[in-house]
mmCIF file of C-alpha atoms and ligand atoms in Angstrom:
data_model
loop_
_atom_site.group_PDB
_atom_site.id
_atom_site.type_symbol
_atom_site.label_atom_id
_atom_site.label_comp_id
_atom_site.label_asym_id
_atom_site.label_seq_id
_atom_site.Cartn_x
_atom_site.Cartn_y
_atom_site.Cartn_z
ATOM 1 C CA UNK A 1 118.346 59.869 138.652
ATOM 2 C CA UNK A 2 115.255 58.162 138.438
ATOM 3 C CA UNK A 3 113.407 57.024 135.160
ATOM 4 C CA UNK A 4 110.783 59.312 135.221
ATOM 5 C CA UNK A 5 112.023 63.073 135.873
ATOM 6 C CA UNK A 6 109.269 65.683 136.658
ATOM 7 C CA UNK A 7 109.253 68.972 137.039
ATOM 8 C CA UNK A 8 106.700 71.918 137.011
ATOM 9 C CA UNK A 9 107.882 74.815 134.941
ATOM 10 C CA UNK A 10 104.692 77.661 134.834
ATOM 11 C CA UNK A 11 101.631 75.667 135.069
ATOM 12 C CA UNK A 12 103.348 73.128 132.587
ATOM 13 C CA UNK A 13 103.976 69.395 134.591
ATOM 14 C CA UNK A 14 106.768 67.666 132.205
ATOM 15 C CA UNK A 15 107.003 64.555 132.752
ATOM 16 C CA UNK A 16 110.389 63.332 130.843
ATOM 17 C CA UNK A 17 110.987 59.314 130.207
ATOM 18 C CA UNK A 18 114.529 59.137 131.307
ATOM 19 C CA UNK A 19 116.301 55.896 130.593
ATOM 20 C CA UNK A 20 118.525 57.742 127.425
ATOM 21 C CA UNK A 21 120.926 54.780 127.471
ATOM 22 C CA UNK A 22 118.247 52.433 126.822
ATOM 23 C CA UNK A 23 116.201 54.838 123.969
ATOM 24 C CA UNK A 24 113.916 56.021 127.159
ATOM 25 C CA UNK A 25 112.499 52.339 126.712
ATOM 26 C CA UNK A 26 109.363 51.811 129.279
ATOM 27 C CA UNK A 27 110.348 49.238 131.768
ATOM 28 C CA UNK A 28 108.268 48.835 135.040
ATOM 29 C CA UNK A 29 110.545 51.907 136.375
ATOM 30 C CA UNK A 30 108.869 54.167 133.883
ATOM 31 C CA UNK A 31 105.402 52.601 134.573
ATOM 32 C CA UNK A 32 105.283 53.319 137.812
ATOM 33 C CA UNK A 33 107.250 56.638 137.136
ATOM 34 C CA UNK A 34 104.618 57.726 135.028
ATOM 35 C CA UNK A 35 101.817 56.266 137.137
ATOM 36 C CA UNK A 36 103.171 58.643 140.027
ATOM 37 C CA UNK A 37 103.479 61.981 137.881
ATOM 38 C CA UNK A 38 99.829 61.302 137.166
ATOM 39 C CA UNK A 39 98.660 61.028 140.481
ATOM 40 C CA UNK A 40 100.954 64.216 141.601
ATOM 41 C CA UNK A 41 100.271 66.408 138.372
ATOM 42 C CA UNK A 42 96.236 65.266 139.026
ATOM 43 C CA UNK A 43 96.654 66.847 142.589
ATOM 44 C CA UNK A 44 98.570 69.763 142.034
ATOM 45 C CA UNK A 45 96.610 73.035 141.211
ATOM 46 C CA UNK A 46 99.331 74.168 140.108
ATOM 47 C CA UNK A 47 99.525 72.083 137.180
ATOM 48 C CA UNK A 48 97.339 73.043 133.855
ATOM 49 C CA UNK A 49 98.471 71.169 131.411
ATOM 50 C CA UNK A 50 100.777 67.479 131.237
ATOM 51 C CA UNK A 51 103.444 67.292 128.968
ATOM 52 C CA UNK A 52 105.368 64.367 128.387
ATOM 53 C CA UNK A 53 109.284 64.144 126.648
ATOM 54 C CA UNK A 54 112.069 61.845 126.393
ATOM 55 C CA UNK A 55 115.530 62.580 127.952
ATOM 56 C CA UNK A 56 118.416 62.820 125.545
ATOM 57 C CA UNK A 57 118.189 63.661 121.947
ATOM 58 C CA UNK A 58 117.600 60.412 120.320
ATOM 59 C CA UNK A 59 114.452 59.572 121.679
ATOM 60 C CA UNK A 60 111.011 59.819 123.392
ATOM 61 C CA UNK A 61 110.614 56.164 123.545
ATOM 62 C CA UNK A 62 111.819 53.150 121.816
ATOM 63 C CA UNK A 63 109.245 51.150 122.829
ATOM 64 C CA UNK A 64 108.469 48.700 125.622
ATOM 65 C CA UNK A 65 111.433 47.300 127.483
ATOM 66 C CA UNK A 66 112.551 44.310 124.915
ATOM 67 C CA UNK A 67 114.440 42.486 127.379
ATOM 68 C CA UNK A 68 111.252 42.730 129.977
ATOM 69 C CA UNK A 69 109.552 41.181 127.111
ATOM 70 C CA UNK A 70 111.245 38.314 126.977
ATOM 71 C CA UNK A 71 109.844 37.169 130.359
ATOM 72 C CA UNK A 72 106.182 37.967 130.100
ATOM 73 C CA UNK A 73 103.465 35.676 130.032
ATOM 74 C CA UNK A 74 99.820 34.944 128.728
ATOM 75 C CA UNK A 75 98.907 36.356 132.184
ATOM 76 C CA UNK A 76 101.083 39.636 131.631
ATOM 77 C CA UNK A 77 99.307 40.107 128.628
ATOM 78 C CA UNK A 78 96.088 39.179 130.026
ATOM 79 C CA UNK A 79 96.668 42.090 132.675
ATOM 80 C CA UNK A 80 97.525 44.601 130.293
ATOM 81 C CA UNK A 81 99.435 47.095 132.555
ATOM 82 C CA UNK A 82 100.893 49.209 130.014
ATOM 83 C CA UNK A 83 97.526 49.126 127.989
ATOM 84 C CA UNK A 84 95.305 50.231 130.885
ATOM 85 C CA UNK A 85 98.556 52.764 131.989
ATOM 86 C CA UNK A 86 98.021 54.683 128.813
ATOM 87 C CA UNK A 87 93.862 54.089 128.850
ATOM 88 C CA UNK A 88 94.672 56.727 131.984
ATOM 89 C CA UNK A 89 96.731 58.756 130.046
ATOM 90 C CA UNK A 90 93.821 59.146 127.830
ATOM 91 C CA UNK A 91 91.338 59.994 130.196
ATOM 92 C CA UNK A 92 93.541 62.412 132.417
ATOM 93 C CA UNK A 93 91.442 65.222 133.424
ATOM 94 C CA UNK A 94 94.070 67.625 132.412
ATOM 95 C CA UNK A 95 94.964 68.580 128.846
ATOM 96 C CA UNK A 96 97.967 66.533 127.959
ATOM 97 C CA UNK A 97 101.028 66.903 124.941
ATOM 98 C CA UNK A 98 103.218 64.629 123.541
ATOM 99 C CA UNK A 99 106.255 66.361 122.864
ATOM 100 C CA UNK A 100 107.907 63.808 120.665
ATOM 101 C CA UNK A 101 111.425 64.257 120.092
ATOM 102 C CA UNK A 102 113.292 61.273 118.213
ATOM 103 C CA UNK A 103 112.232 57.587 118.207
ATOM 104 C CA UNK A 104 108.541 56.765 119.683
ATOM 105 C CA UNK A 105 108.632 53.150 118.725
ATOM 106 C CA UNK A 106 105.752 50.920 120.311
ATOM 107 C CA UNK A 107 104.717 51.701 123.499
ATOM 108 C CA UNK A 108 106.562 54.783 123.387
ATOM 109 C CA UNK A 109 104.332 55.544 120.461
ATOM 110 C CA UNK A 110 101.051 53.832 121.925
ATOM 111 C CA UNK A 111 102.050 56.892 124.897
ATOM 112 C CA UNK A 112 101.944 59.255 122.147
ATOM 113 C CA UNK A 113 98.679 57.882 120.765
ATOM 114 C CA UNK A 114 97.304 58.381 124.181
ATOM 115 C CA UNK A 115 98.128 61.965 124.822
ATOM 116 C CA UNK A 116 95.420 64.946 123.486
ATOM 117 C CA UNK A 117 98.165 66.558 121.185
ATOM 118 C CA UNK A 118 101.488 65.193 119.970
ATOM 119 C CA UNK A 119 104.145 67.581 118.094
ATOM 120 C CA UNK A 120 107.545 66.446 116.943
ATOM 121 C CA UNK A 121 110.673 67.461 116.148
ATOM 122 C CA UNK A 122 112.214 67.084 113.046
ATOM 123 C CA UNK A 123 113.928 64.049 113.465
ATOM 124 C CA UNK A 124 110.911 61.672 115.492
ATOM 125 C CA UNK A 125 110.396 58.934 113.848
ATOM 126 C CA UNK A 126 107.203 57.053 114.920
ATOM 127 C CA UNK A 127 106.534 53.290 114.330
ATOM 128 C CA UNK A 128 104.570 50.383 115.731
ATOM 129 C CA UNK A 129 107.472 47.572 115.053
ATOM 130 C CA UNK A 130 106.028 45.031 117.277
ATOM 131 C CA UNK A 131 105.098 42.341 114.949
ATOM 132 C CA UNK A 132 109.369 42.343 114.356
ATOM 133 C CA UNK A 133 108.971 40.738 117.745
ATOM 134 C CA UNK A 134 106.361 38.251 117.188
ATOM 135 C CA UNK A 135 103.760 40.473 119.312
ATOM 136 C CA UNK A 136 101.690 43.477 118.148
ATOM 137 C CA UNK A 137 100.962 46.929 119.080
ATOM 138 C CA UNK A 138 99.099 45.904 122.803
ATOM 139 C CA UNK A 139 98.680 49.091 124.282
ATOM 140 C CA UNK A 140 96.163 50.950 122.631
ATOM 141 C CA UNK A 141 98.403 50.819 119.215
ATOM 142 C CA UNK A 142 95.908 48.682 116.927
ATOM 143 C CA UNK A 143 93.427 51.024 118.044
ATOM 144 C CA UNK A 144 94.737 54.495 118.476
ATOM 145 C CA UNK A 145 95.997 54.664 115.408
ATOM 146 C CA UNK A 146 93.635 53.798 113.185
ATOM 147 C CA UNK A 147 91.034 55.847 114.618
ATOM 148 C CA UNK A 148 93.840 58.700 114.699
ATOM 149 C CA UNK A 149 95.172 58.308 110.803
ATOM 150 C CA UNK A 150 92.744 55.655 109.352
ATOM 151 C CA UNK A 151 92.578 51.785 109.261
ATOM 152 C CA UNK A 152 94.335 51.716 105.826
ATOM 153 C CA UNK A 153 97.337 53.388 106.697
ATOM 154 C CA UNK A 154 97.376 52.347 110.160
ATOM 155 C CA UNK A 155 97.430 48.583 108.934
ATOM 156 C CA UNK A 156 100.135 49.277 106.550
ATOM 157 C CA UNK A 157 102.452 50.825 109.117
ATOM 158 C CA UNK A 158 101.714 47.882 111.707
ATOM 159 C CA UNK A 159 101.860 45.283 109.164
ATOM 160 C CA UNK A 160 105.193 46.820 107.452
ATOM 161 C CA UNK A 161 106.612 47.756 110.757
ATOM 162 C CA UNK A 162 108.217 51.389 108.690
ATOM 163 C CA UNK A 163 108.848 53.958 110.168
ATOM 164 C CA UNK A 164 107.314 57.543 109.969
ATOM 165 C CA UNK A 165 109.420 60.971 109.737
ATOM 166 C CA UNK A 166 107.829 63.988 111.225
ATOM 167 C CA UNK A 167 106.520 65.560 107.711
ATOM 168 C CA UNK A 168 104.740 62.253 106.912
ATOM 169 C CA UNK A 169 103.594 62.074 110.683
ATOM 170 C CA UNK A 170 102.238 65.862 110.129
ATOM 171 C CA UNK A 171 100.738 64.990 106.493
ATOM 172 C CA UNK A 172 98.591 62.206 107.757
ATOM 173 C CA UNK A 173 97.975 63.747 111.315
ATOM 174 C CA UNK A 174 99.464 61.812 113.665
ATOM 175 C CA UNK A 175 100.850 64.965 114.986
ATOM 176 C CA UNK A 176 99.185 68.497 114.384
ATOM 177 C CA UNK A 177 102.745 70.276 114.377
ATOM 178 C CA UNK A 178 106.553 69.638 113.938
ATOM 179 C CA UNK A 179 109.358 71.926 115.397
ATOM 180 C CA UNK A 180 113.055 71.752 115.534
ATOM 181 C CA UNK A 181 115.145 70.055 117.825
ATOM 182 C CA UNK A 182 115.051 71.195 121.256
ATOM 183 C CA UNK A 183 112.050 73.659 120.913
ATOM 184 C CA UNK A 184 109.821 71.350 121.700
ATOM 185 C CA UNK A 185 109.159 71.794 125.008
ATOM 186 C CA UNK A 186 108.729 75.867 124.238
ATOM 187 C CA UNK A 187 106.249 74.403 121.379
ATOM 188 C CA UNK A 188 104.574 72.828 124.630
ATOM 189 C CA UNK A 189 104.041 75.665 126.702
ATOM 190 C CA UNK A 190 102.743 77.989 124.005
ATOM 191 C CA UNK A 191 99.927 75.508 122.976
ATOM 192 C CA UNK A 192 99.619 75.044 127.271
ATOM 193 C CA UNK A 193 99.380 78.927 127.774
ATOM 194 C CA UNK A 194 96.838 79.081 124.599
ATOM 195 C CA UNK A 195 94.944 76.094 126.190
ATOM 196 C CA UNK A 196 95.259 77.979 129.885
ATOM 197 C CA UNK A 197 93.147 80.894 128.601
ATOM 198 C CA UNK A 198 89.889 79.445 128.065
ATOM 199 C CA UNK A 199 87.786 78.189 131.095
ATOM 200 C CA UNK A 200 88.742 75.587 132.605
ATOM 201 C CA UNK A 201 85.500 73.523 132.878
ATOM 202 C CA UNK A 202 84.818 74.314 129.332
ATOM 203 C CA UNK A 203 88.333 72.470 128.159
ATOM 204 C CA UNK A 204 88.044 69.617 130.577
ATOM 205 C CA UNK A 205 83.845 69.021 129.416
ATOM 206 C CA UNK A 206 85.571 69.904 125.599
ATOM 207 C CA UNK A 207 88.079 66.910 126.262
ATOM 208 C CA UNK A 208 85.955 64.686 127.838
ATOM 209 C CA UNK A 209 83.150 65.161 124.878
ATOM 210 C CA UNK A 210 85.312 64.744 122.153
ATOM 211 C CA UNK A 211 86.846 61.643 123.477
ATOM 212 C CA UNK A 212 83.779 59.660 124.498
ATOM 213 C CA UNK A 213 81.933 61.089 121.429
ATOM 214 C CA UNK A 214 84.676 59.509 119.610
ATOM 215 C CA UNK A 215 83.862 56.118 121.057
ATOM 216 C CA UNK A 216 80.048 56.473 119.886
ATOM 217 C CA UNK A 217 77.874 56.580 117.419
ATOM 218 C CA UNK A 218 76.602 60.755 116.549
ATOM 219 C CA UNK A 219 73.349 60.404 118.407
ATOM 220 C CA UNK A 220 74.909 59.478 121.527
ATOM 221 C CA UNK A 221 77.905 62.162 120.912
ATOM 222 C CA UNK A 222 75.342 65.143 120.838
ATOM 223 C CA UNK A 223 73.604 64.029 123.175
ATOM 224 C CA UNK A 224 77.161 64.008 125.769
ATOM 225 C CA UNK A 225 77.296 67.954 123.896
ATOM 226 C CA UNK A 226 74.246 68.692 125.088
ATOM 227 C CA UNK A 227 74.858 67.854 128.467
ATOM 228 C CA UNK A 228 78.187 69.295 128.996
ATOM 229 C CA UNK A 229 76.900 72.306 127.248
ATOM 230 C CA UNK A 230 73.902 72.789 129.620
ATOM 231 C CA UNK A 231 76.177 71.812 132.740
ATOM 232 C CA UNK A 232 78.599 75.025 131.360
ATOM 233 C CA UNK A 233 75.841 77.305 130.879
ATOM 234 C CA UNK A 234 75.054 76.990 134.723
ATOM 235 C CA UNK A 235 78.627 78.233 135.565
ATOM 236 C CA UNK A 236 80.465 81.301 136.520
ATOM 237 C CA UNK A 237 82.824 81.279 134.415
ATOM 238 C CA UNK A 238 80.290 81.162 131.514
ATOM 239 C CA UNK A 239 79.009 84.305 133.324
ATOM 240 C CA UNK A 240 82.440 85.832 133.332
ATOM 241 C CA UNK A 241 83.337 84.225 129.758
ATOM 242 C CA UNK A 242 80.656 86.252 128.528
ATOM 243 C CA UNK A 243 80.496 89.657 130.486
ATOM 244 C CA UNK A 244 84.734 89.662 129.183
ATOM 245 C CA UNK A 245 83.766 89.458 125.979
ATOM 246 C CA UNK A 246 81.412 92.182 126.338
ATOM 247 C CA UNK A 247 83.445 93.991 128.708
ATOM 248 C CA UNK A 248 86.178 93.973 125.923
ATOM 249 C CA UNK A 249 88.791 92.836 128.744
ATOM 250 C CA UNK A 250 90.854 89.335 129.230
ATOM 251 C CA UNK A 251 88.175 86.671 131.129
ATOM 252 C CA UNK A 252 88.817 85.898 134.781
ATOM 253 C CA UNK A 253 88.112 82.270 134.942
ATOM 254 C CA UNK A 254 87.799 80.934 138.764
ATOM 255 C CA UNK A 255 86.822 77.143 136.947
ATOM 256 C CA UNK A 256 83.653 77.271 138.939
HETATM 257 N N1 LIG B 301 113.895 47.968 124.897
HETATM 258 C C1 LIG B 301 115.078 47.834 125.524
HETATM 259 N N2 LIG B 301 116.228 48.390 125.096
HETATM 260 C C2 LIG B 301 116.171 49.132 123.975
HETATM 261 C C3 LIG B 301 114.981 49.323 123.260
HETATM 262 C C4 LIG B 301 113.789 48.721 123.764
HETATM 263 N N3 LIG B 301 112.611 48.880 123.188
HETATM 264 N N4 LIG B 301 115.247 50.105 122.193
HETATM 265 C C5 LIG B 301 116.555 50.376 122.234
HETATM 266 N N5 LIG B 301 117.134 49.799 123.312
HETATM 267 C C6 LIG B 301 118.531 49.864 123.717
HETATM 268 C C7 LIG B 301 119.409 49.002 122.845
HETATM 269 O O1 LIG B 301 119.368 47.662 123.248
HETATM 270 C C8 LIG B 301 120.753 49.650 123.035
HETATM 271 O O2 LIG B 301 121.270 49.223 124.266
HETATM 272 P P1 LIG B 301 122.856 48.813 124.371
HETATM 273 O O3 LIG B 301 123.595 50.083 124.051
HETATM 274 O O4 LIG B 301 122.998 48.381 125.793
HETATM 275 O O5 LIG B 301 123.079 47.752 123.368
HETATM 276 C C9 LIG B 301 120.402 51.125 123.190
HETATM 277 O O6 LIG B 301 119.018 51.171 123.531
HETATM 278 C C10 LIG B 301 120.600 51.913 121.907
HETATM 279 O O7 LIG B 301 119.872 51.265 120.878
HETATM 280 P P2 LIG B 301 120.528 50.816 119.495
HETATM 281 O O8 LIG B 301 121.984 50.530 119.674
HETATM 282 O O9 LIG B 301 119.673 49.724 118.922
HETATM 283 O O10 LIG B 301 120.378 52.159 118.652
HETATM 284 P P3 LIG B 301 120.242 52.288 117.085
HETATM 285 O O11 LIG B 301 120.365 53.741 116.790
HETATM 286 O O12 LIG B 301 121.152 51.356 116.391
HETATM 287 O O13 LIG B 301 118.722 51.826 116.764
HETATM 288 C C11 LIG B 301 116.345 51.731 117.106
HETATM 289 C C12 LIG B 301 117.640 52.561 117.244
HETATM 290 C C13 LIG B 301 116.013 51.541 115.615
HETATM 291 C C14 LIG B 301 115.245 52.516 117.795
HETATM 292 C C15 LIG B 301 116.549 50.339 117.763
HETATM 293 O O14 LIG B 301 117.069 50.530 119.077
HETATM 294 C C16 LIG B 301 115.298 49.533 117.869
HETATM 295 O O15 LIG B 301 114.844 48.971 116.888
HETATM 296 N N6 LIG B 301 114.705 49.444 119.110
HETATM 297 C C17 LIG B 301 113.560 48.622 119.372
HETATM 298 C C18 LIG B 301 112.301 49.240 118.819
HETATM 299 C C19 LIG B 301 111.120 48.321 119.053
HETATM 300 O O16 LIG B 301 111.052 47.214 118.566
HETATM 301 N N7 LIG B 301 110.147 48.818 119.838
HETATM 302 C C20 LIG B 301 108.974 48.057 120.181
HETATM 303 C C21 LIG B 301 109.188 47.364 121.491
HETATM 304 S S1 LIG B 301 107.871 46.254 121.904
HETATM 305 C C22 LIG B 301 106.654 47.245 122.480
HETATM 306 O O17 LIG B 301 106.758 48.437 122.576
HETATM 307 C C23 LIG B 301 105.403 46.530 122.858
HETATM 308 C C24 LIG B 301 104.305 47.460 123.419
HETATM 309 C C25 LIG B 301 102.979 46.762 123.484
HETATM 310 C C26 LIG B 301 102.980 45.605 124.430
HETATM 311 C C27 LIG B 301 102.808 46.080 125.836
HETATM 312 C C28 LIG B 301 103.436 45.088 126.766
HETATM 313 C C29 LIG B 301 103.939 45.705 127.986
#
């Protein structure tokens, strides 16, 4: 058994944190096991969409591994693996979904925050405990959330260190959609075979907009729009997006 299992079921690539007797905490083992299900999952046509899970019931992820923590220096956080892991996470050229099932504490929350979509099921609790530690959320945490749910409530979560149950996580949107236990990988592949539909150029240029746009001011945003749009209008599949439509039949996208 290694600590990151991965398996292609459809065109869905799970990738499932598997340390259950530790709370799926994210030691170097899970680092690198997620680094690796990346790079495969990048490479694989097969692949569509990236869905990431936690093994057991009890948890996606409790968080970085504590007792890894212990030994880390002003260098480690200088480096910033696990910050720059999850920077990839967020610019994966595939779709990806957090399929958050229990605890996602920390960094197993920060991988959360990284992902395109997170659901949950009804017992996740999410939290950015850190400062319990005498550290704070380092791997996107500070940031992703308050650009996700607002600086005011992300503050008062990091500050407080409380934890959030799934309604509250759907009422202030850190996830779009909460399901009961064990149906969240099903949850998964229907919002994978809704995203699978549409051309594939258009969701990668959608992704890649909305993300960078986020990061700018308007001006710059629409301008990325523009762009993407213009590089989409010279492509079949906008052809054969179109002529469907018309057609009144189901588009054959080639992503080309
Ligand atoms: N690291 C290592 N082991 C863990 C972790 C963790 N984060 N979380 C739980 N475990 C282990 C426990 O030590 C325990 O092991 P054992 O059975 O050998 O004693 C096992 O998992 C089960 O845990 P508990 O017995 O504690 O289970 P409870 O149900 O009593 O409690 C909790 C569940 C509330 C989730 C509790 O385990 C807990 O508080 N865990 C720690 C949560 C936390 O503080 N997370 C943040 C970690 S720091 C972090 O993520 C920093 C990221 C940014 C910096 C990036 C640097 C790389």
């Amino acid at each position: 058994m290694s600590a990151v299992e991965t398996e292609v079921q459809g065109r869905l690539g799970i990738v499932t944190l598997n340390r259950p007797e530790a709370l799926n905490a994210l030691n170097y083992a899970v680092w690198d096991g997620i680094q690796s299900a990346l790079d495969a999952f990048r490479d694989d046509p097969a692949v569509g969409v990236v869905v990431f899970t936690g093994a057991g019931e009890k948890a996606f992820a409790a968080g970085a591994d504590i007792a890894q923590l212990t030994n880390y220096t002003v260098v480690d956080g200088l480096n910033a693996r696990l910050q720059k892991l999850f920077d990839a996470v967020e610019a994966y050229d595939k779709p990806t979904i957090a399929a958050v099932n229990g605890f996602a504490l920390g960094g197993g929350n920060e991988l959360a925050l990284a992902c395109d979509i997170r659901i949950a099921t009804e017992s996740a609790k999410f939290g950015l405990p850190e400062p319990n530690l005498g550290v704070l959320p380092g791997a996107g945490g500070t940031q992703r959330l308050s650009r996700l749910i607002g600086k005011g409530r992300a503050i008062e979560l990091i500050l407080t260190g409380r934890f959030v149950g799934a309604e509250e996580a759907l009422r202030v949107g850190l996830v779009t959609e909460v399901v009961p236990q064990g149906e969240q990988l099903a949850a998964a592949q229907r919002i994978a075979d809704a995203i699978l539909t549409k051309g594939p150029l258009a969701v990668r240029l959608a992704k890649l907009v909305v993300s960078n746009g986020f990061e700018t001011d308007q001006r710059t945003g629409l301008l990325l729009e523009r762009l993407a749009q213009a590089l989409l209008y010279g492509t079949a599949d906008k052809v054969e997006g179109t002529q469907a439509f018309i057609d009144k039949r189901p588009a054959q996208f080639r992503g080309a």
